[in-house]
Amino acid sequence: MISLLRLAAQAEALRWKRTGRGVAIQAALGAGAAVFGLMLLIMLHVAALIWLAQGRNGAVAALIVAAVDLVIAAVLGWLAARHAEDPIQVEAQRVRDDALKQVGDTASRAMMLAPLLRSRNTKKGLIGAAVTAAVIGFIAKR
């Protein structure tokens, strides 16, 4: 039972580690999208200033750069917004859940046999074990 609890704890630690990794990647991509979004605003302002100040040659170049920034910001924003499940995180969660279920099953078996082992009267011990098994079965179904 202790090895199952240790396995569950290791699986939970791996799951949290992978969850943190995913959040960090999303935050970095979001920060990249924010940087390019800020650059887009700066370039749009520069483009408007150049366009108002002189001919269209400088403004066209600035607008092209701003369009590229817009595309990059959109791609990075889309990557940051999507939520792809990490298969290792999902597997670690499944291992943790299975280990905890096995610990619960082992503990319930031990609790079910306890009245039988404690009782000096076999009939009374069997009734106690049956009642304990029924209660544990009812609780496990919830």
Short mmCIF file of N, CA and C in Angstrom, two decimals:
data_model
loop_
_atom_site.label_atom_id
_atom_site.label_comp_id
_atom_site.label_asym_id
_atom_site.label_seq_id
_atom_site.Cartn_x
_atom_site.Cartn_y
_atom_site.Cartn_z
N MET A 1 0.83 -1.18 0.00
CA MET A 1 0.00 0.00 0.00
C MET A 1 0.88 1.26 0.00
N ILE A 2 1.99 1.20 0.72
CA ILE A 2 2.89 2.36 0.77
C ILE A 2 3.51 2.62 -0.59
N SER A 3 3.84 1.55 -1.31
CA SER A 3 4.41 1.75 -2.65
C SER A 3 3.38 2.35 -3.60
N LEU A 4 2.12 1.99 -3.43
CA LEU A 4 1.07 2.60 -4.25
C LEU A 4 0.90 4.08 -3.93
N LEU A 5 0.98 4.41 -2.64
CA LEU A 5 0.90 5.83 -2.26
C LEU A 5 2.10 6.61 -2.80
N ARG A 6 3.28 5.99 -2.76
CA ARG A 6 4.48 6.64 -3.30
C ARG A 6 4.33 6.84 -4.81
N LEU A 7 3.79 5.83 -5.51
CA LEU A 7 3.56 5.94 -6.95
C LEU A 7 2.56 7.04 -7.26
N ALA A 8 1.51 7.13 -6.46
CA ALA A 8 0.52 8.19 -6.65
C ALA A 8 1.13 9.56 -6.44
N ALA A 9 1.98 9.69 -5.43
CA ALA A 9 2.63 10.98 -5.16
C ALA A 9 3.59 11.36 -6.29
N GLN A 10 4.32 10.39 -6.81
CA GLN A 10 5.23 10.67 -7.92
C GLN A 10 4.46 11.06 -9.17
N ALA A 11 3.36 10.37 -9.43
CA ALA A 11 2.53 10.71 -10.60
C ALA A 11 1.94 12.11 -10.45
N GLU A 12 1.52 12.45 -9.25
CA GLU A 12 0.96 13.79 -9.01
C GLU A 12 2.02 14.86 -9.19
N ALA A 13 3.24 14.60 -8.70
CA ALA A 13 4.33 15.57 -8.87
C ALA A 13 4.65 15.76 -10.34
N LEU A 14 4.68 14.67 -11.10
CA LEU A 14 4.95 14.79 -12.54
C LEU A 14 3.83 15.54 -13.23
N ARG A 15 2.59 15.29 -12.83
CA ARG A 15 1.45 15.99 -13.44
C ARG A 15 1.53 17.49 -13.18
N TRP A 16 1.86 17.89 -11.95
CA TRP A 16 1.97 19.31 -11.63
C TRP A 16 3.13 19.95 -12.37
N LYS A 17 4.23 19.21 -12.49
CA LYS A 17 5.40 19.72 -13.21
C LYS A 17 5.06 19.98 -14.67
N ARG A 18 4.36 19.04 -15.30
CA ARG A 18 3.99 19.19 -16.71
C ARG A 18 2.93 20.27 -16.89
N THR A 19 2.03 20.41 -15.92
CA THR A 19 1.05 21.48 -15.98
C THR A 19 1.74 22.84 -15.91
N GLY A 20 2.69 22.97 -15.00
CA GLY A 20 3.46 24.22 -14.88
C GLY A 20 4.23 24.53 -16.14
N ARG A 21 4.79 23.49 -16.76
CA ARG A 21 5.52 23.68 -18.01
C ARG A 21 4.59 24.22 -19.10
N GLY A 22 3.40 23.66 -19.20
CA GLY A 22 2.44 24.12 -20.20
C GLY A 22 2.02 25.56 -19.98
N VAL A 23 1.80 25.92 -18.71
CA VAL A 23 1.42 27.31 -18.39
C VAL A 23 2.57 28.26 -18.72
N ALA A 24 3.80 27.85 -18.45
CA ALA A 24 4.95 28.70 -18.76
C ALA A 24 5.09 28.92 -20.26
N ILE A 25 4.88 27.88 -21.04
CA ILE A 25 4.95 28.03 -22.50
C ILE A 25 3.86 28.96 -23.00
N GLN A 26 2.64 28.80 -22.49
CA GLN A 26 1.55 29.68 -22.89
C GLN A 26 1.84 31.12 -22.51
N ALA A 27 2.42 31.34 -21.33
CA ALA A 27 2.76 32.70 -20.90
C ALA A 27 3.83 33.30 -21.80
N ALA A 28 4.83 32.51 -22.18
CA ALA A 28 5.88 33.03 -23.06
C ALA A 28 5.33 33.38 -24.43
N LEU A 29 4.48 32.53 -24.97
CA LEU A 29 3.87 32.84 -26.27
C LEU A 29 2.95 34.06 -26.17
N GLY A 30 2.24 34.19 -25.08
CA GLY A 30 1.39 35.37 -24.86
C GLY A 30 2.22 36.63 -24.76
N ALA A 31 3.37 36.54 -24.08
CA ALA A 31 4.26 37.70 -23.98
C ALA A 31 4.81 38.07 -25.35
N GLY A 32 5.15 37.06 -26.16
CA GLY A 32 5.61 37.34 -27.53
C GLY A 32 4.53 38.01 -28.35
N ALA A 33 3.30 37.55 -28.22
CA ALA A 33 2.19 38.19 -28.93
C ALA A 33 2.00 39.62 -28.47
N ALA A 34 2.16 39.87 -27.18
CA ALA A 34 2.02 41.23 -26.65
C ALA A 34 3.13 42.14 -27.18
N VAL A 35 4.36 41.63 -27.27
CA VAL A 35 5.47 42.42 -27.80
C VAL A 35 5.21 42.79 -29.26
N PHE A 36 4.81 41.80 -30.05
CA PHE A 36 4.55 42.11 -31.45
C PHE A 36 3.30 42.99 -31.62
N GLY A 37 2.35 42.85 -30.73
CA GLY A 37 1.19 43.75 -30.76
C GLY A 37 1.60 45.19 -30.46
N LEU A 38 2.49 45.36 -29.49
CA LEU A 38 3.01 46.70 -29.20
C LEU A 38 3.81 47.25 -30.37
N MET A 39 4.61 46.38 -30.98
CA MET A 39 5.37 46.82 -32.16
C MET A 39 4.42 47.21 -33.30
N LEU A 40 3.32 46.50 -33.42
CA LEU A 40 2.32 46.85 -34.43
C LEU A 40 1.77 48.25 -34.20
N LEU A 41 1.44 48.56 -32.98
CA LEU A 41 0.92 49.89 -32.67
C LEU A 41 1.96 50.97 -32.94
N ILE A 42 3.19 50.70 -32.56
CA ILE A 42 4.26 51.67 -32.82
C ILE A 42 4.43 51.88 -34.32
N MET A 43 4.45 50.78 -35.08
CA MET A 43 4.63 50.90 -36.53
C MET A 43 3.44 51.60 -37.18
N LEU A 44 2.24 51.34 -36.69
CA LEU A 44 1.08 52.05 -37.25
C LEU A 44 1.18 53.55 -36.98
N HIS A 45 1.64 53.90 -35.80
CA HIS A 45 1.82 55.32 -35.50
C HIS A 45 2.91 55.94 -36.38
N VAL A 46 4.01 55.24 -36.54
CA VAL A 46 5.09 55.73 -37.40
C VAL A 46 4.60 55.85 -38.84
N ALA A 47 3.85 54.84 -39.29
CA ALA A 47 3.32 54.87 -40.66
C ALA A 47 2.38 56.06 -40.87
N ALA A 48 1.52 56.28 -39.90
CA ALA A 48 0.60 57.42 -40.03
C ALA A 48 1.37 58.74 -40.04
N LEU A 49 2.37 58.84 -39.19
CA LEU A 49 3.19 60.06 -39.14
C LEU A 49 3.93 60.28 -40.45
N ILE A 50 4.55 59.23 -40.97
CA ILE A 50 5.27 59.36 -42.24
C ILE A 50 4.31 59.70 -43.37
N TRP A 51 3.16 59.06 -43.37
CA TRP A 51 2.18 59.30 -44.43
C TRP A 51 1.68 60.74 -44.40
N LEU A 52 1.46 61.24 -43.21
CA LEU A 52 1.00 62.62 -43.09
C LEU A 52 2.12 63.61 -43.38
N ALA A 53 3.36 63.27 -43.07
CA ALA A 53 4.48 64.20 -43.21
C ALA A 53 4.99 64.29 -44.64
N GLN A 54 5.01 63.23 -45.37
CA GLN A 54 5.57 63.26 -46.73
C GLN A 54 4.87 62.25 -47.62
N GLY A 55 5.52 61.87 -48.73
CA GLY A 55 4.94 60.97 -49.72
C GLY A 55 4.68 59.58 -49.17
N ARG A 56 4.23 58.72 -50.02
CA ARG A 56 3.78 57.39 -49.61
C ARG A 56 4.87 56.34 -49.54
N ASN A 57 6.09 56.61 -49.99
CA ASN A 57 7.12 55.57 -50.01
C ASN A 57 7.47 55.05 -48.62
N GLY A 58 7.72 55.91 -47.69
CA GLY A 58 8.05 55.48 -46.33
C GLY A 58 6.86 54.84 -45.62
N ALA A 59 5.68 55.35 -45.92
CA ALA A 59 4.48 54.82 -45.27
C ALA A 59 4.16 53.42 -45.75
N VAL A 60 4.36 53.18 -47.04
CA VAL A 60 4.09 51.84 -47.58
C VAL A 60 5.02 50.83 -46.92
N ALA A 61 6.27 51.18 -46.76
CA ALA A 61 7.22 50.28 -46.10
C ALA A 61 6.82 50.03 -44.65
N ALA A 62 6.43 51.09 -43.95
CA ALA A 62 6.02 50.92 -42.55
C ALA A 62 4.74 50.09 -42.45
N LEU A 63 3.83 50.27 -43.38
CA LEU A 63 2.59 49.48 -43.35
C LEU A 63 2.85 48.01 -43.65
N ILE A 64 3.81 47.74 -44.52
CA ILE A 64 4.16 46.34 -44.78
C ILE A 64 4.74 45.70 -43.52
N VAL A 65 5.63 46.41 -42.84
CA VAL A 65 6.20 45.90 -41.59
C VAL A 65 5.09 45.72 -40.55
N ALA A 66 4.17 46.66 -40.48
CA ALA A 66 3.06 46.55 -39.53
C ALA A 66 2.17 45.35 -39.86
N ALA A 67 1.97 45.08 -41.17
CA ALA A 67 1.16 43.92 -41.56
C ALA A 67 1.85 42.62 -41.15
N VAL A 68 3.16 42.57 -41.31
CA VAL A 68 3.91 41.39 -40.88
C VAL A 68 3.81 41.23 -39.36
N ASP A 69 3.94 42.34 -38.63
CA ASP A 69 3.80 42.28 -37.17
C ASP A 69 2.41 41.80 -36.77
N LEU A 70 1.41 42.23 -37.50
CA LEU A 70 0.04 41.80 -37.22
C LEU A 70 -0.09 40.29 -37.41
N VAL A 71 0.47 39.78 -38.49
CA VAL A 71 0.40 38.33 -38.73
C VAL A 71 1.13 37.56 -37.63
N ILE A 72 2.31 38.02 -37.26
CA ILE A 72 3.08 37.35 -36.21
C ILE A 72 2.35 37.42 -34.87
N ALA A 73 1.78 38.58 -34.55
CA ALA A 73 1.03 38.71 -33.29
C ALA A 73 -0.18 37.80 -33.30
N ALA A 74 -0.85 37.68 -34.44
CA ALA A 74 -2.03 36.82 -34.53
C ALA A 74 -1.64 35.35 -34.35
N VAL A 75 -0.55 34.92 -34.98
CA VAL A 75 -0.11 33.53 -34.86
C VAL A 75 0.31 33.22 -33.42
N LEU A 76 1.11 34.09 -32.81
CA LEU A 76 1.54 33.85 -31.42
C LEU A 76 0.36 33.90 -30.46
N GLY A 77 -0.58 34.82 -30.69
CA GLY A 77 -1.78 34.89 -29.85
C GLY A 77 -2.62 33.63 -29.97
N TRP A 78 -2.74 33.11 -31.20
CA TRP A 78 -3.50 31.88 -31.40
C TRP A 78 -2.82 30.70 -30.71
N LEU A 79 -1.48 30.62 -30.82
CA LEU A 79 -0.75 29.54 -30.16
C LEU A 79 -0.88 29.63 -28.64
N ALA A 80 -0.87 30.84 -28.10
CA ALA A 80 -1.00 31.00 -26.65
C ALA A 80 -2.41 30.67 -26.18
N ALA A 81 -3.40 30.91 -27.02
CA ALA A 81 -4.79 30.70 -26.61
C ALA A 81 -5.23 29.24 -26.69
N ARG A 82 -4.61 28.47 -27.56
CA ARG A 82 -5.06 27.08 -27.70
C ARG A 82 -4.55 26.27 -26.51
N HIS A 83 -5.31 25.25 -26.17
CA HIS A 83 -4.96 24.43 -25.01
C HIS A 83 -4.81 22.99 -25.48
N ALA A 84 -3.60 22.61 -25.79
CA ALA A 84 -3.32 21.23 -26.18
C ALA A 84 -2.95 20.43 -24.94
N GLU A 85 -3.57 19.27 -24.79
CA GLU A 85 -3.28 18.45 -23.62
C GLU A 85 -1.94 17.75 -23.80
N ASP A 86 -1.18 17.74 -22.74
CA ASP A 86 0.11 17.07 -22.73
C ASP A 86 -0.13 15.59 -22.44
N PRO A 87 0.26 14.68 -23.35
CA PRO A 87 -0.03 13.26 -23.12
C PRO A 87 0.66 12.70 -21.88
N ILE A 88 1.83 13.21 -21.54
CA ILE A 88 2.52 12.73 -20.33
C ILE A 88 1.77 13.16 -19.08
N GLN A 89 1.23 14.39 -19.10
CA GLN A 89 0.44 14.88 -17.97
C GLN A 89 -0.82 14.04 -17.80
N VAL A 90 -1.49 13.72 -18.90
CA VAL A 90 -2.71 12.91 -18.84
C VAL A 90 -2.39 11.51 -18.31
N GLU A 91 -1.29 10.91 -18.78
CA GLU A 91 -0.90 9.58 -18.31
C GLU A 91 -0.53 9.60 -16.83
N ALA A 92 0.18 10.65 -16.39
CA ALA A 92 0.53 10.76 -14.97
C ALA A 92 -0.72 10.87 -14.11
N GLN A 93 -1.71 11.59 -14.58
CA GLN A 93 -2.96 11.71 -13.83
C GLN A 93 -3.67 10.36 -13.77
N ARG A 94 -3.64 9.59 -14.87
CA ARG A 94 -4.28 8.28 -14.89
C ARG A 94 -3.57 7.33 -13.92
N VAL A 95 -2.23 7.35 -13.91
CA VAL A 95 -1.47 6.48 -12.99
C VAL A 95 -1.78 6.84 -11.55
N ARG A 96 -1.84 8.16 -11.26
CA ARG A 96 -2.16 8.59 -9.89
C ARG A 96 -3.55 8.09 -9.49
N ASP A 97 -4.53 8.27 -10.38
CA ASP A 97 -5.89 7.85 -10.06
C ASP A 97 -5.98 6.34 -9.85
N ASP A 98 -5.27 5.57 -10.71
CA ASP A 98 -5.28 4.11 -10.55
C ASP A 98 -4.64 3.69 -9.23
N ALA A 99 -3.51 4.32 -8.89
CA ALA A 99 -2.82 3.97 -7.64
C ALA A 99 -3.69 4.30 -6.43
N LEU A 100 -4.33 5.46 -6.45
CA LEU A 100 -5.21 5.82 -5.33
C LEU A 100 -6.42 4.90 -5.24
N LYS A 101 -6.93 4.47 -6.38
CA LYS A 101 -8.06 3.53 -6.39
C LYS A 101 -7.62 2.20 -5.77
N GLN A 102 -6.42 1.74 -6.14
CA GLN A 102 -5.92 0.49 -5.58
C GLN A 102 -5.68 0.61 -4.07
N VAL A 103 -5.20 1.76 -3.62
CA VAL A 103 -5.02 1.98 -2.19
C VAL A 103 -6.38 1.92 -1.49
N GLY A 104 -7.38 2.55 -2.08
CA GLY A 104 -8.72 2.50 -1.50
C GLY A 104 -9.27 1.09 -1.46
N ASP A 105 -9.04 0.32 -2.54
CA ASP A 105 -9.50 -1.06 -2.56
C ASP A 105 -8.81 -1.90 -1.49
N THR A 106 -7.50 -1.71 -1.36
CA THR A 106 -6.75 -2.46 -0.36
C THR A 106 -7.20 -2.10 1.05
N ALA A 107 -7.40 -0.81 1.29
CA ALA A 107 -7.85 -0.37 2.61
C ALA A 107 -9.25 -0.89 2.90
N SER A 108 -10.12 -0.91 1.91
CA SER A 108 -11.49 -1.39 2.15
C SER A 108 -11.49 -2.89 2.44
N ARG A 109 -10.61 -3.64 1.76
CA ARG A 109 -10.53 -5.07 2.07
C ARG A 109 -10.05 -5.29 3.50
N ALA A 110 -9.07 -4.49 3.91
CA ALA A 110 -8.56 -4.62 5.27
C ALA A 110 -9.63 -4.26 6.28
N MET A 111 -10.39 -3.21 5.98
CA MET A 111 -11.46 -2.81 6.90
C MET A 111 -12.57 -3.85 6.94
N MET A 112 -12.80 -4.51 5.81
CA MET A 112 -13.85 -5.51 5.75
C MET A 112 -13.47 -6.75 6.57
N LEU A 113 -12.19 -7.09 6.55
CA LEU A 113 -11.75 -8.28 7.29
C LEU A 113 -11.51 -8.01 8.77
N ALA A 114 -11.38 -6.75 9.16
CA ALA A 114 -11.08 -6.41 10.55
C ALA A 114 -12.14 -6.94 11.53
N PRO A 115 -13.45 -6.77 11.27
CA PRO A 115 -14.42 -7.32 12.23
C PRO A 115 -14.33 -8.84 12.35
N LEU A 116 -14.00 -9.49 11.24
CA LEU A 116 -13.90 -10.95 11.26
C LEU A 116 -12.72 -11.40 12.11
N LEU A 117 -11.61 -10.68 12.01
CA LEU A 117 -10.42 -11.04 12.77
C LEU A 117 -10.54 -10.68 14.25
N ARG A 118 -11.26 -9.59 14.53
CA ARG A 118 -11.38 -9.15 15.93
C ARG A 118 -12.39 -9.97 16.71
N SER A 119 -13.40 -10.48 16.04
CA SER A 119 -14.49 -11.15 16.74
C SER A 119 -14.09 -12.56 17.16
N ARG A 120 -14.54 -12.93 18.35
CA ARG A 120 -14.30 -14.29 18.83
C ARG A 120 -15.42 -15.20 18.37
N ASN A 121 -16.55 -14.60 18.09
CA ASN A 121 -17.70 -15.34 17.62
C ASN A 121 -17.71 -15.28 16.09
N THR A 122 -17.63 -16.42 15.41
CA THR A 122 -17.53 -16.45 13.95
C THR A 122 -18.76 -15.84 13.28
N LYS A 123 -19.94 -16.17 13.80
CA LYS A 123 -21.17 -15.66 13.21
C LYS A 123 -21.24 -14.15 13.33
N LYS A 124 -20.90 -13.63 14.50
CA LYS A 124 -20.91 -12.19 14.74
C LYS A 124 -19.86 -11.50 13.85
N GLY A 125 -18.69 -12.11 13.70
CA GLY A 125 -17.62 -11.56 12.86
C GLY A 125 -18.02 -11.50 11.40
N LEU A 126 -18.70 -12.55 10.93
CA LEU A 126 -19.15 -12.56 9.53
C LEU A 126 -20.20 -11.50 9.27
N ILE A 127 -21.10 -11.31 10.21
CA ILE A 127 -22.12 -10.27 10.05
C ILE A 127 -21.47 -8.89 10.05
N GLY A 128 -20.51 -8.69 10.95
CA GLY A 128 -19.80 -7.41 10.98
C GLY A 128 -19.04 -7.15 9.69
N ALA A 129 -18.40 -8.19 9.14
CA ALA A 129 -17.66 -8.05 7.89
C ALA A 129 -18.62 -7.74 6.74
N ALA A 130 -19.77 -8.39 6.73
CA ALA A 130 -20.74 -8.14 5.66
C ALA A 130 -21.29 -6.72 5.74
N VAL A 131 -21.60 -6.25 6.94
CA VAL A 131 -22.09 -4.88 7.11
C VAL A 131 -21.01 -3.88 6.70
N THR A 132 -19.79 -4.11 7.12
CA THR A 132 -18.69 -3.23 6.75
C THR A 132 -18.50 -3.21 5.23
N ALA A 133 -18.57 -4.37 4.59
CA ALA A 133 -18.42 -4.44 3.13
C ALA A 133 -19.55 -3.68 2.43
N ALA A 134 -20.77 -3.81 2.96
CA ALA A 134 -21.90 -3.09 2.36
C ALA A 134 -21.74 -1.59 2.49
N VAL A 135 -21.30 -1.11 3.65
CA VAL A 135 -21.09 0.32 3.86
C VAL A 135 -19.98 0.84 2.96
N ILE A 136 -18.88 0.11 2.87
CA ILE A 136 -17.75 0.53 2.03
C ILE A 136 -18.16 0.51 0.56
N GLY A 137 -18.92 -0.49 0.16
CA GLY A 137 -19.41 -0.54 -1.22
C GLY A 137 -20.33 0.63 -1.55
N PHE A 138 -21.18 0.99 -0.59
CA PHE A 138 -22.07 2.14 -0.77
C PHE A 138 -21.28 3.43 -0.90
N ILE A 139 -20.27 3.61 -0.04
CA ILE A 139 -19.45 4.81 -0.08
C ILE A 139 -18.62 4.87 -1.38
N ALA A 140 -18.11 3.72 -1.82
CA ALA A 140 -17.28 3.70 -3.03
C ALA A 140 -18.08 4.04 -4.28
N LYS A 141 -19.38 3.74 -4.29
CA LYS A 141 -20.21 4.04 -5.45
C LYS A 141 -20.55 5.51 -5.55
N ARG A 142 -20.43 6.25 -4.46
CA ARG A 142 -20.75 7.68 -4.47
C ARG A 142 -19.69 8.37 -5.16
#
